[in-house]
Amino acid sequence: MRHRRLPTGETRLPLPEPRLLPIVPALMTAQSASLAFPHRHLLGIEGLSPADITALLDRSETYIAHNRQADKKQSLLRGRTIINLFFESSTRTRTSFELAGKRLGGDVINMSAQWSSIKKGETLIDTAMTLNAMHPDVLIVRHPESGAVQLLSEKVDCAVINAGDGMHEHPTQALLDALTIRLRKGRLQGLLVAICGDVAHSRVARSNIQLLNTMGARVRVVAPRTLLPAEVERLGVEVFHDMAQGLKGVDIVMMLRLQLERMQGSFVPSLREYFRFFGLDSKKLEAAKPDALIMHPGPMNRGVEIDTEVADDIDRSVIRQQVEIGVAVRMACLEALGETPRNIAPAK
Amino acid sequence: MTRTLFTHARLLDPASRLDREGEILVSEGSIAAIGEQLPRDGAEIVDCGGHCLAPGLVDMRVQLREPGDEHQETMATAGAAAAAGGITTMVALPNTDPIIDEFALVEFVARRSRDIGLTRIRTYAAATKGLRGKELTEMGLLAGAGALGFTDGITAIADAVVMRRALAYATNFDLLVMQHPEEPRLAEGGAMTEGEIATRLGLPGINPAAEVMMIERDLRLVEITGGRYHAAHVSTAEAVEAIRRAKANGLRVTCDTAPPYFALNETAVGEYRTFAKVSPPLRSEEDRRAVVEGLRDGTIDAIASDHAPQDQESKRLPFPSAASGMVGLETLLPLALELHHSAGVPLLRVLAALSHRPAEILRLPAGKLAVGMPADFAIFDLDRPWRIDVNAFHSKCRNSPFDGRPTQGRVLRTIVAGRTIYADSGAAS
């Protein structure tokens, strides 16, 4: 039985120090210290302290090397049941969680919106109660409506990870983005990050804004006015409507996916107009720092929000590394929550 | 001949600005005398113990769910809830199933009200057939059957031509047209008021301008037609100001608000609390204060409960899918009294908004303590502290964001036509 550190006020760790890259993490061993994560669920970045985030990122880093080994199987979550419950279609996030769970030795089950009782009109809460009765240890939930994952978490005894709820949060994406940045830049604090595109409908943007602000980075959003939510500046971001100005001097360019159904005349007049003014190409990228990184949560619409030449720039685009790091981050999140004893008092 | 004498009461009559200790004699369901030391001769005595006796509340907008959704509320359960809330007359919206757009249904409501014998139930009729916003209903016939006004309920009359004709046609009979003032396209898909909190929660917002836009359009139509117009549940500073100006310009315009708009603001949504999802949505603190000021200066004529029972299945859903509305009959008086206790609004002004003004707008013989008026009273302890407890509600539904709220002022007894329809346990007898 491992001893866990209790959540107290003074466990706040210092912000990450700049490091040289690449980082060669120590291999995971059974003796490594337990991961301190004083939360029952991971519903969002909001509410996490810099220490919580740093602990998750540090642990994730160790899994990156682990995942490059031929033998990736661990037994940390042996006997634990993990359910991937996706009410919205997803391939990469679901697969990423599934791999993460299996590599830690857990039993992973996938359930999608095609699950018959959901199709038959069962309510979210009834689904939650049904699954809860099967004693899972972790539920990983994606849902098209904001707040749905929190609602579900209030009704179950196990830990819940938000894999994206509506336009609200997608915390594991923000964590993997942060680790990608930290590995390449050595730090988060003081970096200038531009988040570009459909911020209004993006849970990725909201989680990233929260995380980057928490960790001391400076955040800009660059988007046409129709794709920015009301009072977005109150989230602690600088707002730009022009790529040349918005990208000026930034360390990181984070592109967001533009949903195809939002492009034809409802939020922006056309694809070509959007690409002309807000799509990332090498010309617009000139405004950023020469060593600026290009990120995208995927799946990309090449030629809409990002030009192929830029997306595939091996020196600057870290889009594929994001996917690799995603599995490691999800392993750390599953470890943090999957190990939580089941008998702690349910959160309100 | 039944005679009842209410003694030792603090008589409060907003119409005559009366506020003094006295007695009130009721005979055959009507007020026979008001004064001090009235003759007893054989009357049943009700000692009010020094507590307030005011005209019974006239709640000008409730949803009763009968006919059609009796699992959520019936006229009988709503009647019991209203009685416990000091309400002696309530007026139902026509958004039932079937929709109240035929005079037989208006008569059905009247018959149910008589049969139940609690709070008097009246109804509006639909302004357009099937609430579809296209063809006008038979306003003359419906009014003849007892409809108190015309509205499309919880949907706006969006088409300017239809609204113009409704207002113009209603002037033939000098009838009231009540609007749900919200530009429907601008509000479409919205779950809460637009702003920082909606952005943080990732919820689609409704810009507060959706309200004032519709009111300003309607005010132009009132100018053209000379119609009698009422804006329901005003919730924004700009809407209050637009109505203030219209009144100063002499238009025949009135409006009301409901407790959520002066007792709560958007922060009540917290972490997706669906009980705080209402239509129009809870607004900013600035808007809330403007509503309080509108009530203080009389720009806002009335306070309605906006009673909207929703069962668990409608509320235990992700916020964007959850139904709008809260139950309000049993919390109307204490929440309105917060305006007096906490915001310093004169007591008679609060009571006017709860009884006298809505009765005037609806042309009901109610809302006054005067000889010859029906004996519809609310007797209440102005100061008694208590905590709102949804489990004690008489309504079938519990969807109130005010559960657990400490409040002040409690209904002791409710009287309709001289008959006690509700008495608090421990009330004066």
mmCIF file with all atom_site columns, N, CA and C in Angstrom, chain A residues 181-242:
data_model
loop_
_atom_site.group_PDB
_atom_site.id
_atom_site.type_symbol
_atom_site.label_atom_id
_atom_site.label_alt_id
_atom_site.label_comp_id
_atom_site.label_asym_id
_atom_site.label_entity_id
_atom_site.label_seq_id
_atom_site.pdbx_PDB_ins_code
_atom_site.Cartn_x
_atom_site.Cartn_y
_atom_site.Cartn_z
_atom_site.occupancy
_atom_site.B_iso_or_equiv
_atom_site.pdbx_formal_charge
_atom_site.auth_seq_id
_atom_site.auth_comp_id
_atom_site.auth_asym_id
_atom_site.auth_atom_id
_atom_site.pdbx_PDB_model_num
ATOM 1   N N  . ILE A 1 181 ? 4.791   21.682 -25.190 1.00 0.00 ? 181 ILE A N  1
ATOM 2   C CA . ILE A 1 181 ? 5.500   22.960 -25.142 1.00 0.00 ? 181 ILE A CA 1
ATOM 3   C C  . ILE A 1 181 ? 6.693   22.872 -24.188 1.00 0.00 ? 181 ILE A C  1
ATOM 4   N N  . ARG A 1 182 ? 6.439   22.291 -23.007 1.00 0.00 ? 182 ARG A N  1
ATOM 5   C CA . ARG A 1 182 ? 7.489   22.251 -21.993 1.00 0.00 ? 182 ARG A CA 1
ATOM 6   C C  . ARG A 1 182 ? 8.684   21.452 -22.478 1.00 0.00 ? 182 ARG A C  1
ATOM 7   N N  . LEU A 1 183 ? 8.417   20.352 -23.193 1.00 0.00 ? 183 LEU A N  1
ATOM 8   C CA . LEU A 1 183 ? 9.534   19.544 -23.687 1.00 0.00 ? 183 LEU A CA 1
ATOM 9   C C  . LEU A 1 183 ? 10.370  20.303 -24.702 1.00 0.00 ? 183 LEU A C  1
ATOM 10  N N  . ARG A 1 184 ? 9.713   21.121 -25.514 1.00 0.00 ? 184 ARG A N  1
ATOM 11  C CA . ARG A 1 184 ? 10.459  21.825 -26.554 1.00 0.00 ? 184 ARG A CA 1
ATOM 12  C C  . ARG A 1 184 ? 11.042  23.147 -26.071 1.00 0.00 ? 184 ARG A C  1
ATOM 13  N N  . LYS A 1 185 ? 10.308  23.820 -25.186 1.00 0.00 ? 185 LYS A N  1
ATOM 14  C CA . LYS A 1 185 ? 10.758  25.145 -24.755 1.00 0.00 ? 185 LYS A CA 1
ATOM 15  C C  . LYS A 1 185 ? 11.359  25.133 -23.351 1.00 0.00 ? 185 LYS A C  1
ATOM 16  N N  . GLY A 1 186 ? 11.199  24.026 -22.659 1.00 0.00 ? 186 GLY A N  1
ATOM 17  C CA . GLY A 1 186 ? 11.792  23.919 -21.332 1.00 0.00 ? 186 GLY A CA 1
ATOM 18  C C  . GLY A 1 186 ? 10.979  24.569 -20.230 1.00 0.00 ? 186 GLY A C  1
ATOM 19  N N  . ARG A 1 187 ? 9.927   25.247 -20.577 1.00 0.00 ? 187 ARG A N  1
ATOM 20  C CA . ARG A 1 187 ? 9.148   25.957 -19.552 1.00 0.00 ? 187 ARG A CA 1
ATOM 21  C C  . ARG A 1 187 ? 7.813   26.359 -20.151 1.00 0.00 ? 187 ARG A C  1
ATOM 22  N N  . LEU A 1 188 ? 6.922   26.818 -19.294 1.00 0.00 ? 188 LEU A N  1
ATOM 23  C CA . LEU A 1 188 ? 5.660   27.415 -19.746 1.00 0.00 ? 188 LEU A CA 1
ATOM 24  C C  . LEU A 1 188 ? 5.619   28.885 -19.356 1.00 0.00 ? 188 LEU A C  1
ATOM 25  N N  . GLN A 1 189 ? 6.185   29.166 -18.190 1.00 0.00 ? 189 GLN A N  1
ATOM 26  C CA . GLN A 1 189 ? 6.124   30.509 -17.643 1.00 0.00 ? 189 GLN A CA 1
ATOM 27  C C  . GLN A 1 189 ? 6.774   31.524 -18.590 1.00 0.00 ? 189 GLN A C  1
ATOM 28  N N  . GLY A 1 190 ? 6.057   32.625 -18.805 1.00 0.00 ? 190 GLY A N  1
ATOM 29  C CA . GLY A 1 190 ? 6.616   33.710 -19.592 1.00 0.00 ? 190 GLY A CA 1
ATOM 30  C C  . GLY A 1 190 ? 6.502   33.539 -21.096 1.00 0.00 ? 190 GLY A C  1
ATOM 31  N N  . LEU A 1 191 ? 6.053   32.376 -21.562 1.00 0.00 ? 191 LEU A N  1
ATOM 32  C CA . LEU A 1 191 ? 5.906   32.199 -23.005 1.00 0.00 ? 191 LEU A CA 1
ATOM 33  C C  . LEU A 1 191 ? 4.688   32.962 -23.508 1.00 0.00 ? 191 LEU A C  1
ATOM 34  N N  . LEU A 1 192 ? 4.765   33.347 -24.775 1.00 0.00 ? 192 LEU A N  1
ATOM 35  C CA . LEU A 1 192 ? 3.650   34.049 -25.395 1.00 0.00 ? 192 LEU A CA 1
ATOM 36  C C  . LEU A 1 192 ? 2.985   33.075 -26.372 1.00 0.00 ? 192 LEU A C  1
ATOM 37  N N  . VAL A 1 193 ? 1.717   32.782 -26.106 1.00 0.00 ? 193 VAL A N  1
ATOM 38  C CA . VAL A 1 193 ? 1.004   31.757 -26.873 1.00 0.00 ? 193 VAL A CA 1
ATOM 39  C C  . VAL A 1 193 ? -0.180  32.394 -27.588 1.00 0.00 ? 193 VAL A C  1
ATOM 40  N N  . ALA A 1 194 ? -0.295  32.141 -28.891 1.00 0.00 ? 194 ALA A N  1
ATOM 41  C CA . ALA A 1 194 ? -1.465  32.613 -29.637 1.00 0.00 ? 194 ALA A CA 1
ATOM 42  C C  . ALA A 1 194 ? -2.362  31.420 -29.952 1.00 0.00 ? 194 ALA A C  1
ATOM 43  N N  . ILE A 1 195 ? -3.624  31.519 -29.532 1.00 0.00 ? 195 ILE A N  1
ATOM 44  C CA . ILE A 1 195 ? -4.612  30.476 -29.850 1.00 0.00 ? 195 ILE A CA 1
ATOM 45  C C  . ILE A 1 195 ? -5.490  31.053 -30.954 1.00 0.00 ? 195 ILE A C  1
ATOM 46  N N  . CYS A 1 196 ? -5.528  30.379 -32.097 1.00 0.00 ? 196 CYS A N  1
ATOM 47  C CA . CYS A 1 196 ? -6.128  30.982 -33.287 1.00 0.00 ? 196 CYS A CA 1
ATOM 48  C C  . CYS A 1 196 ? -7.280  30.147 -33.819 1.00 0.00 ? 196 CYS A C  1
ATOM 49  N N  . GLY A 1 197 ? -8.356  30.806 -34.156 1.00 0.00 ? 197 GLY A N  1
ATOM 50  C CA . GLY A 1 197 ? -9.456  30.126 -34.831 1.00 0.00 ? 197 GLY A CA 1
ATOM 51  C C  . GLY A 1 197 ? -10.750 30.150 -34.037 1.00 0.00 ? 197 GLY A C  1
ATOM 52  N N  . ASP A 1 198 ? -11.494 29.042 -34.104 1.00 0.00 ? 198 ASP A N  1
ATOM 53  C CA . ASP A 1 198 ? -12.846 29.007 -33.545 1.00 0.00 ? 198 ASP A CA 1
ATOM 54  C C  . ASP A 1 198 ? -12.819 28.864 -32.020 1.00 0.00 ? 198 ASP A C  1
ATOM 55  N N  . VAL A 1 199 ? -12.470 29.936 -31.350 1.00 0.00 ? 199 VAL A N  1
ATOM 56  C CA . VAL A 1 199 ? -12.415 29.917 -29.883 1.00 0.00 ? 199 VAL A CA 1
ATOM 57  C C  . VAL A 1 199 ? -13.819 29.751 -29.306 1.00 0.00 ? 199 VAL A C  1
ATOM 58  N N  . ALA A 1 200 ? -14.810 30.336 -29.972 1.00 0.00 ? 200 ALA A N  1
ATOM 59  C CA . ALA A 1 200 ? -16.176 30.346 -29.431 1.00 0.00 ? 200 ALA A CA 1
ATOM 60  C C  . ALA A 1 200 ? -16.684 28.939 -29.134 1.00 0.00 ? 200 ALA A C  1
ATOM 61  N N  . HIS A 1 201 ? -16.444 28.009 -30.046 1.00 0.00 ? 201 HIS A N  1
ATOM 62  C CA . HIS A 1 201 ? -17.008 26.676 -29.878 1.00 0.00 ? 201 HIS A CA 1
ATOM 63  C C  . HIS A 1 201 ? -15.980 25.675 -29.350 1.00 0.00 ? 201 HIS A C  1
ATOM 64  N N  . SER A 1 202 ? -14.836 26.163 -28.873 1.00 0.00 ? 202 SER A N  1
ATOM 65  C CA . SER A 1 202 ? -13.737 25.249 -28.582 1.00 0.00 ? 202 SER A CA 1
ATOM 66  C C  . SER A 1 202 ? -13.513 25.005 -27.097 1.00 0.00 ? 202 SER A C  1
ATOM 67  N N  . ARG A 1 203 ? -13.683 23.753 -26.697 1.00 0.00 ? 203 ARG A N  1
ATOM 68  C CA . ARG A 1 203 ? -13.316 23.351 -25.336 1.00 0.00 ? 203 ARG A CA 1
ATOM 69  C C  . ARG A 1 203 ? -11.803 23.283 -25.189 1.00 0.00 ? 203 ARG A C  1
ATOM 70  N N  . VAL A 1 204 ? -11.116 22.989 -26.281 1.00 0.00 ? 204 VAL A N  1
ATOM 71  C CA . VAL A 1 204 ? -9.653  22.949 -26.244 1.00 0.00 ? 204 VAL A CA 1
ATOM 72  C C  . VAL A 1 204 ? -9.124  24.339 -25.891 1.00 0.00 ? 204 VAL A C  1
ATOM 73  N N  . ALA A 1 205 ? -9.701  25.363 -26.509 1.00 0.00 ? 205 ALA A N  1
ATOM 74  C CA . ALA A 1 205 ? -9.244  26.722 -26.225 1.00 0.00 ? 205 ALA A CA 1
ATOM 75  C C  . ALA A 1 205 ? -9.484  27.078 -24.762 1.00 0.00 ? 205 ALA A C  1
ATOM 76  N N  . ARG A 1 206 ? -10.660 26.752 -24.239 1.00 0.00 ? 206 ARG A N  1
ATOM 77  C CA . ARG A 1 206 ? -10.957 27.125 -22.853 1.00 0.00 ? 206 ARG A CA 1
ATOM 78  C C  . ARG A 1 206 ? -9.999  26.436 -21.882 1.00 0.00 ? 206 ARG A C  1
ATOM 79  N N  . SER A 1 207 ? -9.748  25.150 -22.102 1.00 0.00 ? 207 SER A N  1
ATOM 80  C CA . SER A 1 207 ? -8.843  24.446 -21.191 1.00 0.00 ? 207 SER A CA 1
ATOM 81  C C  . SER A 1 207 ? -7.417  24.985 -21.318 1.00 0.00 ? 207 SER A C  1
ATOM 82  N N  . ASN A 1 208 ? -7.003  25.272 -22.538 1.00 0.00 ? 208 ASN A N  1
ATOM 83  C CA . ASN A 1 208 ? -5.652  25.798 -22.724 1.00 0.00 ? 208 ASN A CA 1
ATOM 84  C C  . ASN A 1 208 ? -5.485  27.179 -22.115 1.00 0.00 ? 208 ASN A C  1
ATOM 85  N N  . ILE A 1 209 ? -6.500  28.029 -22.261 1.00 0.00 ? 209 ILE A N  1
ATOM 86  C CA . ILE A 1 209 ? -6.413  29.372 -21.663 1.00 0.00 ? 209 ILE A CA 1
ATOM 87  C C  . ILE A 1 209 ? -6.248  29.239 -20.147 1.00 0.00 ? 209 ILE A C  1
ATOM 88  N N  . GLN A 1 210 ? -7.055  28.362 -19.550 1.00 0.00 ? 210 GLN A N  1
ATOM 89  C CA . GLN A 1 210 ? -6.963  28.146 -18.099 1.00 0.00 ? 210 GLN A CA 1
ATOM 90  C C  . GLN A 1 210 ? -5.575  27.672 -17.706 1.00 0.00 ? 210 GLN A C  1
ATOM 91  N N  . LEU A 1 211 ? -5.108  26.651 -18.402 1.00 0.00 ? 211 LEU A N  1
ATOM 92  C CA . LEU A 1 211 ? -3.845  26.031 -18.000 1.00 0.00 ? 211 LEU A CA 1
ATOM 93  C C  . LEU A 1 211 ? -2.683  27.002 -18.199 1.00 0.00 ? 211 LEU A C  1
ATOM 94  N N  . LEU A 1 212 ? -2.635  27.621 -19.355 1.00 0.00 ? 212 LEU A N  1
ATOM 95  C CA . LEU A 1 212 ? -1.497  28.506 -19.639 1.00 0.00 ? 212 LEU A CA 1
ATOM 96  C C  . LEU A 1 212 ? -1.478  29.690 -18.688 1.00 0.00 ? 212 LEU A C  1
ATOM 97  N N  . ASN A 1 213 ? -2.643  30.233 -18.385 1.00 0.00 ? 213 ASN A N  1
ATOM 98  C CA . ASN A 1 213 ? -2.681  31.324 -17.410 1.00 0.00 ? 213 ASN A CA 1
ATOM 99  C C  . ASN A 1 213 ? -2.242  30.850 -16.032 1.00 0.00 ? 213 ASN A C  1
ATOM 100 N N  . THR A 1 214 ? -2.705  29.675 -15.646 1.00 0.00 ? 214 THR A N  1
ATOM 101 C CA . THR A 1 214 ? -2.327  29.136 -14.333 1.00 0.00 ? 214 THR A CA 1
ATOM 102 C C  . THR A 1 214 ? -0.812  28.972 -14.230 1.00 0.00 ? 214 THR A C  1
ATOM 103 N N  . MET A 1 215 ? -0.185  28.584 -15.345 1.00 0.00 ? 215 MET A N  1
ATOM 104 C CA . MET A 1 215 ? 1.248   28.295 -15.326 1.00 0.00 ? 215 MET A CA 1
ATOM 105 C C  . MET A 1 215 ? 2.099   29.518 -15.692 1.00 0.00 ? 215 MET A C  1
ATOM 106 N N  . GLY A 1 216 ? 1.463   30.667 -15.816 1.00 0.00 ? 216 GLY A N  1
ATOM 107 C CA . GLY A 1 216 ? 2.256   31.886 -15.988 1.00 0.00 ? 216 GLY A CA 1
ATOM 108 C C  . GLY A 1 216 ? 2.639   32.212 -17.422 1.00 0.00 ? 216 GLY A C  1
ATOM 109 N N  . ALA A 1 217 ? 1.998   31.575 -18.404 1.00 0.00 ? 217 ALA A N  1
ATOM 110 C CA . ALA A 1 217 ? 2.227   31.988 -19.791 1.00 0.00 ? 217 ALA A CA 1
ATOM 111 C C  . ALA A 1 217 ? 1.287   33.154 -20.114 1.00 0.00 ? 217 ALA A C  1
ATOM 112 N N  . ARG A 1 218 ? 1.554   33.845 -21.203 1.00 0.00 ? 218 ARG A N  1
ATOM 113 C CA . ARG A 1 218 ? 0.659   34.920 -21.652 1.00 0.00 ? 218 ARG A CA 1
ATOM 114 C C  . ARG A 1 218 ? -0.089  34.414 -22.876 1.00 0.00 ? 218 ARG A C  1
ATOM 115 N N  . VAL A 1 219 ? -1.391  34.649 -22.886 1.00 0.00 ? 219 VAL A N  1
ATOM 116 C CA . VAL A 1 219 ? -2.226  34.044 -23.924 1.00 0.00 ? 219 VAL A CA 1
ATOM 117 C C  . VAL A 1 219 ? -2.896  35.128 -24.767 1.00 0.00 ? 219 VAL A C  1
ATOM 118 N N  . ARG A 1 220 ? -2.851  34.924 -26.073 1.00 0.00 ? 220 ARG A N  1
ATOM 119 C CA . ARG A 1 220 ? -3.603  35.739 -27.011 1.00 0.00 ? 220 ARG A CA 1
ATOM 120 C C  . ARG A 1 220 ? -4.622  34.855 -27.704 1.00 0.00 ? 220 ARG A C  1
ATOM 121 N N  . VAL A 1 221 ? -5.737  35.425 -28.097 1.00 0.00 ? 221 VAL A N  1
ATOM 122 C CA . VAL A 1 221 ? -6.631  34.712 -29.011 1.00 0.00 ? 221 VAL A CA 1
ATOM 123 C C  . VAL A 1 221 ? -6.735  35.534 -30.283 1.00 0.00 ? 221 VAL A C  1
ATOM 124 N N  . VAL A 1 222 ? -6.704  34.836 -31.402 1.00 0.00 ? 222 VAL A N  1
ATOM 125 C CA . VAL A 1 222 ? -6.778  35.502 -32.704 1.00 0.00 ? 222 VAL A CA 1
ATOM 126 C C  . VAL A 1 222 ? -7.913  34.835 -33.476 1.00 0.00 ? 222 VAL A C  1
ATOM 127 N N  . ALA A 1 223 ? -8.946  35.605 -33.794 1.00 0.00 ? 223 ALA A N  1
ATOM 128 C CA . ALA A 1 223 ? -10.102 35.008 -34.467 1.00 0.00 ? 223 ALA A CA 1
ATOM 129 C C  . ALA A 1 223 ? -10.993 36.107 -35.017 1.00 0.00 ? 223 ALA A C  1
ATOM 130 N N  . PRO A 1 224 ? -11.816 35.769 -36.014 1.00 0.00 ? 224 PRO A N  1
ATOM 131 C CA . PRO A 1 224 ? -12.848 36.721 -36.413 1.00 0.00 ? 224 PRO A CA 1
ATOM 132 C C  . PRO A 1 224 ? -13.857 36.884 -35.271 1.00 0.00 ? 224 PRO A C  1
ATOM 133 N N  . ARG A 1 225 ? -14.500 38.039 -35.214 1.00 0.00 ? 225 ARG A N  1
ATOM 134 C CA . ARG A 1 225 ? -15.392 38.312 -34.082 1.00 0.00 ? 225 ARG A CA 1
ATOM 135 C C  . ARG A 1 225 ? -16.511 37.288 -33.942 1.00 0.00 ? 225 ARG A C  1
ATOM 136 N N  . THR A 1 226 ? -16.935 36.707 -35.046 1.00 0.00 ? 226 THR A N  1
ATOM 137 C CA . THR A 1 226 ? -18.029 35.727 -34.964 1.00 0.00 ? 226 THR A CA 1
ATOM 138 C C  . THR A 1 226 ? -17.589 34.422 -34.315 1.00 0.00 ? 226 THR A C  1
ATOM 139 N N  . LEU A 1 227 ? -16.299 34.237 -34.160 1.00 0.00 ? 227 LEU A N  1
ATOM 140 C CA . LEU A 1 227 ? -15.813 32.986 -33.566 1.00 0.00 ? 227 LEU A CA 1
ATOM 141 C C  . LEU A 1 227 ? -15.168 33.215 -32.197 1.00 0.00 ? 227 LEU A C  1
ATOM 142 N N  . LEU A 1 228 ? -15.497 34.356 -31.585 1.00 0.00 ? 228 LEU A N  1
ATOM 143 C CA . LEU A 1 228 ? -15.022 34.608 -30.222 1.00 0.00 ? 228 LEU A CA 1
ATOM 144 C C  . LEU A 1 228 ? -16.225 34.668 -29.289 1.00 0.00 ? 228 LEU A C  1
ATOM 145 N N  . PRO A 1 229 ? -16.152 34.035 -28.121 1.00 0.00 ? 229 PRO A N  1
ATOM 146 C CA . PRO A 1 229 ? -17.271 34.137 -27.184 1.00 0.00 ? 229 PRO A CA 1
ATOM 147 C C  . PRO A 1 229 ? -17.294 35.506 -26.509 1.00 0.00 ? 229 PRO A C  1
ATOM 148 N N  . ALA A 1 230 ? -18.442 35.871 -25.965 1.00 0.00 ? 230 ALA A N  1
ATOM 149 C CA . ALA A 1 230 ? -18.605 37.173 -25.316 1.00 0.00 ? 230 ALA A CA 1
ATOM 150 C C  . ALA A 1 230 ? -17.626 37.302 -24.144 1.00 0.00 ? 230 ALA A C  1
ATOM 151 N N  . GLU A 1 231 ? -17.085 38.484 -24.002 1.00 0.00 ? 231 GLU A N  1
ATOM 152 C CA . GLU A 1 231 ? -16.223 38.824 -22.858 1.00 0.00 ? 231 GLU A CA 1
ATOM 153 C C  . GLU A 1 231 ? -15.060 37.850 -22.680 1.00 0.00 ? 231 GLU A C  1
ATOM 154 N N  . VAL A 1 232 ? -14.534 37.370 -23.801 1.00 0.00 ? 232 VAL A N  1
ATOM 155 C CA . VAL A 1 232 ? -13.435 36.395 -23.711 1.00 0.00 ? 232 VAL A CA 1
ATOM 156 C C  . VAL A 1 232 ? -12.210 37.012 -23.038 1.00 0.00 ? 232 VAL A C  1
ATOM 157 N N  . GLU A 1 233 ? -12.064 38.341 -23.155 1.00 0.00 ? 233 GLU A N  1
ATOM 158 C CA . GLU A 1 233 ? -10.909 38.992 -22.515 1.00 0.00 ? 233 GLU A CA 1
ATOM 159 C C  . GLU A 1 233 ? -10.939 38.813 -21.006 1.00 0.00 ? 233 GLU A C  1
ATOM 160 N N  . ARG A 1 234 ? -12.142 38.552 -20.437 1.00 0.00 ? 234 ARG A N  1
ATOM 161 C CA . ARG A 1 234 ? -12.241 38.337 -18.994 1.00 0.00 ? 234 ARG A CA 1
ATOM 162 C C  . ARG A 1 234 ? -11.600 37.013 -18.572 1.00 0.00 ? 234 ARG A C  1
ATOM 163 N N  . LEU A 1 235 ? -11.294 36.160 -19.520 1.00 0.00 ? 235 LEU A N  1
ATOM 164 C CA . LEU A 1 235 ? -10.594 34.922 -19.190 1.00 0.00 ? 235 LEU A CA 1
ATOM 165 C C  . LEU A 1 235 ? -9.088  35.160 -19.073 1.00 0.00 ? 235 LEU A C  1
ATOM 166 N N  . GLY A 1 236 ? -8.669  36.391 -19.279 1.00 0.00 ? 236 GLY A N  1
ATOM 167 C CA . GLY A 1 236 ? -7.249  36.695 -19.141 1.00 0.00 ? 236 GLY A CA 1
ATOM 168 C C  . GLY A 1 236 ? -6.483  36.522 -20.434 1.00 0.00 ? 236 GLY A C  1
ATOM 169 N N  . VAL A 1 237 ? -7.089  36.926 -21.540 1.00 0.00 ? 237 VAL A N  1
ATOM 170 C CA . VAL A 1 237 ? -6.393  36.832 -22.821 1.00 0.00 ? 237 VAL A CA 1
ATOM 171 C C  . VAL A 1 237 ? -6.418  38.191 -23.516 1.00 0.00 ? 237 VAL A C  1
ATOM 172 N N  . GLU A 1 238 ? -5.450  38.375 -24.383 1.00 0.00 ? 238 GLU A N  1
ATOM 173 C CA . GLU A 1 238 ? -5.457  39.538 -25.269 1.00 0.00 ? 238 GLU A CA 1
ATOM 174 C C  . GLU A 1 238 ? -6.157  39.118 -26.562 1.00 0.00 ? 238 GLU A C  1
ATOM 175 N N  . VAL A 1 239 ? -6.989  40.003 -27.098 1.00 0.00 ? 239 VAL A N  1
ATOM 176 C CA . VAL A 1 239 ? -7.813  39.640 -28.248 1.00 0.00 ? 239 VAL A CA 1
ATOM 177 C C  . VAL A 1 239 ? -7.310  40.335 -29.504 1.00 0.00 ? 239 VAL A C  1
ATOM 178 N N  . PHE A 1 240 ? -7.151  39.548 -30.570 1.00 0.00 ? 240 PHE A N  1
ATOM 179 C CA . PHE A 1 240 ? -6.745  40.087 -31.872 1.00 0.00 ? 240 PHE A CA 1
ATOM 180 C C  . PHE A 1 240 ? -7.691  39.572 -32.956 1.00 0.00 ? 240 PHE A C  1
ATOM 181 N N  . HIS A 1 241 ? -7.872  40.396 -33.971 1.00 0.00 ? 241 HIS A N  1
ATOM 182 C CA . HIS A 1 241 ? -8.680  39.966 -35.109 1.00 0.00 ? 241 HIS A CA 1
ATOM 183 C C  . HIS A 1 241 ? -7.841  39.945 -36.388 1.00 0.00 ? 241 HIS A C  1
ATOM 184 N N  . ASP A 1 242 ? -6.542  39.988 -36.204 1.00 0.00 ? 242 ASP A N  1
ATOM 185 C CA . ASP A 1 242 ? -5.642  40.058 -37.344 1.00 0.00 ? 242 ASP A CA 1
ATOM 186 C C  . ASP A 1 242 ? -4.446  39.154 -37.054 1.00 0.00 ? 242 ASP A C  1
#
